[in-house]
Amino acid sequence: CGEWVFGGAVSSVPPVCWSRPATRSGLGEGRVLMSIHSIDRARSRPQLVTSGVCVERGGRLVLADISIAVTAGTRLGVVGENGRGKSTLLHVLAGRLRPDAGEVTRIGSLGIAEQEMTVDRGRTIGDLVDIELADTRAAMHRLDAATSALAESRAGADVEYAAALDDVTALDAWDADRRVDIALQELGAITDRSRRLTTMSVGERYRVRLACLLGAHHDFLLLDEPTNHLDQHGLEFLTDALRST
């Protein structure tokens, strides 16, 4: 059983920060500080750092003094028995779980593939693609708007266009949907974007989510047991994709 953390170098939004003291018994008075760029990409300087992270559950210390640093090109595998805190660590790194002590700082976008995903009734594969490619969709929309403004010779349009073009280029937004389509095919996932997620098995949904994440080019990927639902060809494709990131 293993989880994987990958730091990419691709990628685009103001940070959201929160802090609080850790007050659980036995964990001292450490501070928790998280800086999350949820839309803006870190381009060539993504960073995901934890320092002295502790998580307690039911009086048991699940994570104790965890300090790691993930930067561009870093690939980490977390291996251990079930119930040892691997998924808990991924949730802390993703900002979904606040640690009881320590610090977590993230600069850059992040995508996470969990073993199971909750889906709304009626949501389709196409909806999931749109969610993961929201940054690229927004960047293309800004570029279209800036192009129109430039054609109309509006004041400051050249600056807006240059910034929008820079974002689209950094995200390789023109090619995003094609990347997803290729990943869907290579991972043996369902390619019909009108297919409802509720009609699919856990493994089928996982492969779709994984393909969307690979196409999105996030700065960081957190993959919870990513090989569980892949055949040999899918495993080789995922391995090659991550090596080339």
Short mmCIF file of C-alpha atoms in Angstrom, two decimals:
data_model
loop_
_atom_site.label_atom_id
_atom_site.label_comp_id
_atom_site.label_asym_id
_atom_site.label_seq_id
_atom_site.Cartn_x
_atom_site.Cartn_y
_atom_site.Cartn_z
CA CYS A 1 0.00 0.00 0.00
CA GLY A 2 1.45 3.36 -0.88
CA GLU A 3 0.66 7.00 -1.54
CA TRP A 4 2.65 9.23 -3.83
CA VAL A 5 3.48 12.93 -3.80
CA PHE A 6 4.76 14.56 -6.97
CA GLY A 7 6.08 18.09 -7.48
CA GLY A 8 5.79 19.38 -11.01
CA ALA A 9 7.06 22.56 -12.58
CA VAL A 10 4.28 23.65 -14.81
CA SER A 11 2.34 26.05 -13.81
CA SER A 12 -1.29 30.06 -12.12
CA VAL A 13 -4.30 33.44 -7.73
CA PRO A 14 -3.85 35.13 -4.50
CA PRO A 15 -2.95 33.02 -1.46
CA VAL A 16 -5.46 32.18 1.24
CA CYS A 17 -3.85 31.93 4.66
CA TRP A 18 -5.03 30.81 8.05
CA SER A 19 -3.33 30.18 11.35
CA ARG A 20 -4.26 28.90 14.76
CA PRO A 21 -2.51 27.55 17.84
CA ALA A 22 -2.44 23.81 18.44
CA THR A 23 -4.19 23.19 21.73
CA ARG A 24 -4.61 19.43 21.94
CA SER A 25 -3.09 17.92 25.04
CA GLY A 26 0.49 16.83 24.68
CA LEU A 27 1.07 18.70 21.44
CA GLY A 28 2.32 21.96 22.90
CA GLU A 29 1.54 25.38 21.50
CA GLY A 30 2.80 25.12 17.95
CA ARG A 31 1.32 27.29 15.22
CA VAL A 32 -0.27 26.08 12.02
CA LEU A 33 0.17 28.26 8.96
CA MET A 34 -0.98 27.31 5.50
CA SER A 35 -0.57 29.35 2.36
CA ILE A 36 -2.61 27.99 -0.52
CA HIS A 37 -2.57 29.18 -4.12
CA SER A 38 -5.72 27.49 -5.38
CA ILE A 39 -5.80 28.95 -8.89
CA ASP A 40 -2.48 30.64 -9.59
CA ARG A 41 0.29 28.31 -10.55
CA ALA A 42 3.78 28.53 -9.13
CA ARG A 43 5.34 28.13 -12.57
CA SER A 44 8.95 27.02 -11.97
CA ARG A 45 8.93 27.53 -8.18
CA PRO A 46 6.29 25.26 -6.63
CA GLN A 47 6.86 24.40 -2.99
CA LEU A 48 5.13 22.15 -0.49
CA VAL A 49 6.70 22.09 2.96
CA THR A 50 5.69 20.67 6.31
CA SER A 51 7.51 21.27 9.57
CA GLY A 52 6.82 19.37 12.78
CA VAL A 53 3.33 18.30 11.72
CA CYS A 54 1.37 16.26 14.27
CA VAL A 55 -2.13 14.81 14.00
CA GLU A 56 -3.96 13.12 16.86
CA ARG A 57 -7.03 10.92 16.45
CA GLY A 58 -8.94 9.44 19.38
CA GLY A 59 -6.07 10.04 21.75
CA ARG A 60 -3.60 8.32 19.41
CA LEU A 61 -0.83 10.20 17.64
CA VAL A 62 -1.27 9.32 13.95
CA LEU A 63 1.38 11.68 12.60
CA ALA A 64 4.28 12.72 14.77
CA ASP A 65 6.74 15.49 13.90
CA ILE A 66 6.49 15.12 10.12
CA SER A 67 8.82 17.43 8.20
CA ILE A 68 9.13 17.16 4.42
CA ALA A 69 9.92 19.43 1.49
CA VAL A 70 8.59 18.86 -2.03
CA THR A 71 9.85 21.07 -4.84
CA ALA A 72 9.85 20.92 -8.64
CA GLY A 73 10.76 17.45 -9.89
CA THR A 74 10.44 15.78 -6.48
CA ARG A 75 8.82 12.34 -6.34
CA LEU A 76 8.05 10.81 -2.96
CA GLY A 77 6.45 7.49 -2.12
CA VAL A 78 4.84 6.93 1.28
CA VAL A 79 4.76 3.21 2.07
CA GLY A 80 3.29 1.48 5.11
CA GLU A 81 0.60 -0.77 6.51
CA ASN A 82 -3.05 0.22 6.47
CA GLY A 83 -4.01 2.58 9.27
CA ARG A 84 -0.54 4.05 9.68
CA GLY A 85 -1.55 7.57 8.59
CA LYS A 86 -0.65 7.64 4.88
CA SER A 87 -4.01 9.01 3.72
CA THR A 88 -4.09 11.36 6.71
CA LEU A 89 -0.78 12.83 5.57
CA LEU A 90 -2.13 13.37 2.06
CA HIS A 91 -5.17 15.18 3.47
CA VAL A 92 -2.90 17.43 5.52
CA LEU A 93 -0.76 18.21 2.46
CA ALA A 94 -3.88 18.95 0.42
CA GLY A 95 -5.21 21.38 3.02
CA ARG A 96 -8.28 19.25 3.74
CA LEU A 97 -7.20 18.43 7.28
CA ARG A 98 -5.69 20.89 9.73
CA PRO A 99 -2.87 19.35 11.73
CA ASP A 100 -2.94 19.67 15.50
CA ALA A 101 0.57 21.11 15.52
CA GLY A 102 3.23 22.17 13.05
CA GLU A 103 3.28 24.17 9.84
CA VAL A 104 2.22 23.44 6.28
CA THR A 105 3.02 25.81 3.42
CA ARG A 106 2.07 25.31 -0.20
CA ILE A 107 2.88 27.54 -3.15
CA GLY A 108 1.27 26.28 -6.33
CA SER A 109 -1.77 24.34 -7.49
CA LEU A 110 -2.56 20.83 -6.33
CA GLY A 111 -4.57 17.87 -7.57
CA ILE A 112 -5.45 14.85 -5.45
CA ALA A 113 -6.68 11.40 -6.47
CA GLU A 114 -8.22 9.55 -3.55
CA GLN A 115 -9.14 5.88 -3.54
CA GLU A 116 -12.84 6.75 -3.67
CA MET A 117 -14.63 9.89 -4.73
CA THR A 118 -18.04 11.21 -3.80
CA VAL A 119 -20.08 12.06 -6.87
CA ASP A 120 -23.25 14.09 -7.25
CA ARG A 121 -26.17 12.48 -9.02
CA GLY A 122 -26.13 13.51 -12.66
CA ARG A 123 -22.48 14.55 -12.78
CA THR A 124 -20.69 13.25 -15.87
CA ILE A 125 -17.16 12.56 -16.99
CA GLY A 126 -17.29 15.84 -18.89
CA ASP A 127 -18.18 17.68 -15.68
CA LEU A 128 -15.18 16.15 -13.94
CA VAL A 129 -12.92 17.18 -16.82
CA ASP A 130 -14.25 20.74 -16.59
CA ILE A 131 -13.59 20.84 -12.84
CA GLU A 132 -9.98 19.73 -13.19
CA LEU A 133 -9.39 22.00 -16.20
CA ALA A 134 -11.06 25.02 -14.61
CA ASP A 135 -7.76 26.93 -14.56
CA THR A 136 -7.15 26.33 -18.25
CA ARG A 137 -10.75 27.19 -19.15
CA ALA A 138 -10.46 30.47 -17.20
CA ALA A 139 -7.11 31.27 -18.80
CA MET A 140 -8.49 30.73 -22.30
CA HIS A 141 -11.50 32.91 -21.47
CA ARG A 142 -9.19 35.72 -20.28
CA LEU A 143 -7.14 35.41 -23.46
CA ASP A 144 -10.27 35.63 -25.63
CA ALA A 145 -11.42 38.72 -23.73
CA ALA A 146 -7.97 40.30 -23.97
CA THR A 147 -7.82 39.57 -27.70
CA SER A 148 -11.13 41.35 -28.22
CA ALA A 149 -9.96 44.30 -26.14
CA LEU A 150 -6.75 44.48 -28.17
CA ALA A 151 -8.69 44.44 -31.45
CA GLU A 152 -10.79 47.34 -30.17
CA SER A 153 -7.64 49.27 -29.14
CA ARG A 154 -8.78 49.64 -25.53
CA ALA A 155 -6.40 51.30 -23.09
CA GLY A 156 -4.10 48.78 -21.38
CA ALA A 157 -5.26 45.97 -23.66
CA ASP A 158 -1.69 45.12 -24.69
CA VAL A 159 -0.69 44.53 -21.07
CA GLU A 160 -3.77 42.39 -20.41
CA TYR A 161 -3.15 40.39 -23.56
CA ALA A 162 0.49 39.75 -22.70
CA ALA A 163 -0.46 38.56 -19.19
CA ALA A 164 -3.27 36.35 -20.49
CA LEU A 165 -1.04 34.84 -23.16
CA ASP A 166 1.63 34.17 -20.54
CA ASP A 167 -0.89 32.29 -18.37
CA VAL A 168 -2.21 30.22 -21.28
CA THR A 169 1.32 29.33 -22.34
CA ALA A 170 2.38 28.37 -18.81
CA LEU A 171 -0.64 26.07 -18.51
CA ASP A 172 -0.27 24.76 -22.07
CA ALA A 173 -4.01 25.39 -22.08
CA TRP A 174 -4.51 24.85 -25.81
CA ASP A 175 -3.56 21.20 -25.42
CA ALA A 176 -5.29 20.42 -22.13
CA ASP A 177 -8.33 18.58 -23.49
CA ARG A 178 -6.18 16.53 -25.83
CA ARG A 179 -3.95 15.53 -22.89
CA VAL A 180 -7.01 14.35 -20.99
CA ASP A 181 -8.31 12.39 -23.99
CA ILE A 182 -4.96 10.67 -24.40
CA ALA A 183 -4.75 9.83 -20.70
CA LEU A 184 -8.30 8.44 -20.69
CA GLN A 185 -7.42 6.17 -23.58
CA GLU A 186 -4.04 5.04 -22.23
CA LEU A 187 -5.33 4.37 -18.72
CA GLY A 188 -8.16 2.23 -20.07
CA ALA A 189 -10.75 4.70 -18.81
CA ILE A 190 -14.20 5.40 -20.22
CA THR A 191 -13.89 8.15 -22.83
CA ASP A 192 -17.56 9.08 -23.28
CA ARG A 193 -17.79 12.48 -21.57
CA SER A 194 -21.58 12.22 -21.31
CA ARG A 195 -21.34 9.10 -19.14
CA ARG A 196 -22.64 9.63 -15.60
CA LEU A 197 -20.15 8.94 -12.84
CA THR A 198 -22.80 7.23 -10.71
CA THR A 199 -23.06 4.45 -13.31
CA MET A 200 -19.35 3.65 -13.02
CA SER A 201 -17.39 1.47 -10.64
CA VAL A 202 -14.86 2.83 -8.14
CA GLY A 203 -12.00 1.76 -10.40
CA GLU A 204 -13.55 3.34 -13.49
CA ARG A 205 -14.06 6.64 -11.67
CA TYR A 206 -10.50 6.55 -10.32
CA ARG A 207 -9.04 6.12 -13.80
CA VAL A 208 -11.09 9.05 -15.09
CA ARG A 209 -10.01 11.27 -12.19
CA LEU A 210 -6.38 10.27 -12.73
CA ALA A 211 -6.59 11.11 -16.44
CA CYS A 212 -8.08 14.52 -15.63
CA LEU A 213 -5.30 15.26 -13.15
CA LEU A 214 -2.60 14.30 -15.62
CA GLY A 215 -4.18 16.58 -18.22
CA ALA A 216 -4.50 19.51 -15.83
CA HIS A 217 -0.73 19.81 -15.27
CA HIS A 218 -1.02 20.79 -11.59
CA ASP A 219 2.11 21.82 -9.74
CA PHE A 220 1.58 18.97 -7.28
CA LEU A 221 -0.14 15.61 -7.56
CA LEU A 222 -1.16 13.58 -4.51
CA LEU A 223 -2.04 10.04 -5.54
CA ASP A 224 -3.57 7.61 -3.05
CA GLU A 225 -2.61 4.07 -4.10
CA PRO A 226 -2.60 5.06 -7.79
CA THR A 227 -1.77 1.60 -9.17
CA ASN A 228 -4.76 -0.19 -7.61
CA HIS A 229 -7.05 0.15 -10.62
CA LEU A 230 -4.53 0.07 -13.48
CA ASP A 231 -3.50 -2.73 -15.81
CA GLN A 232 0.09 -3.11 -16.96
CA HIS A 233 -0.32 -0.72 -19.90
CA GLY A 234 -1.97 1.89 -17.68
CA LEU A 235 0.80 1.54 -15.11
CA GLU A 236 3.47 2.04 -17.76
CA PHE A 237 1.68 5.12 -19.12
CA LEU A 238 1.35 6.64 -15.63
CA THR A 239 5.00 5.93 -14.88
CA ASP A 240 6.15 7.57 -18.12
CA ALA A 241 3.84 10.55 -17.57
CA LEU A 242 5.18 11.18 -14.08
CA ARG A 243 8.79 10.74 -15.11
CA SER A 244 8.36 13.35 -17.84
CA THR A 245 6.70 15.89 -15.51
#
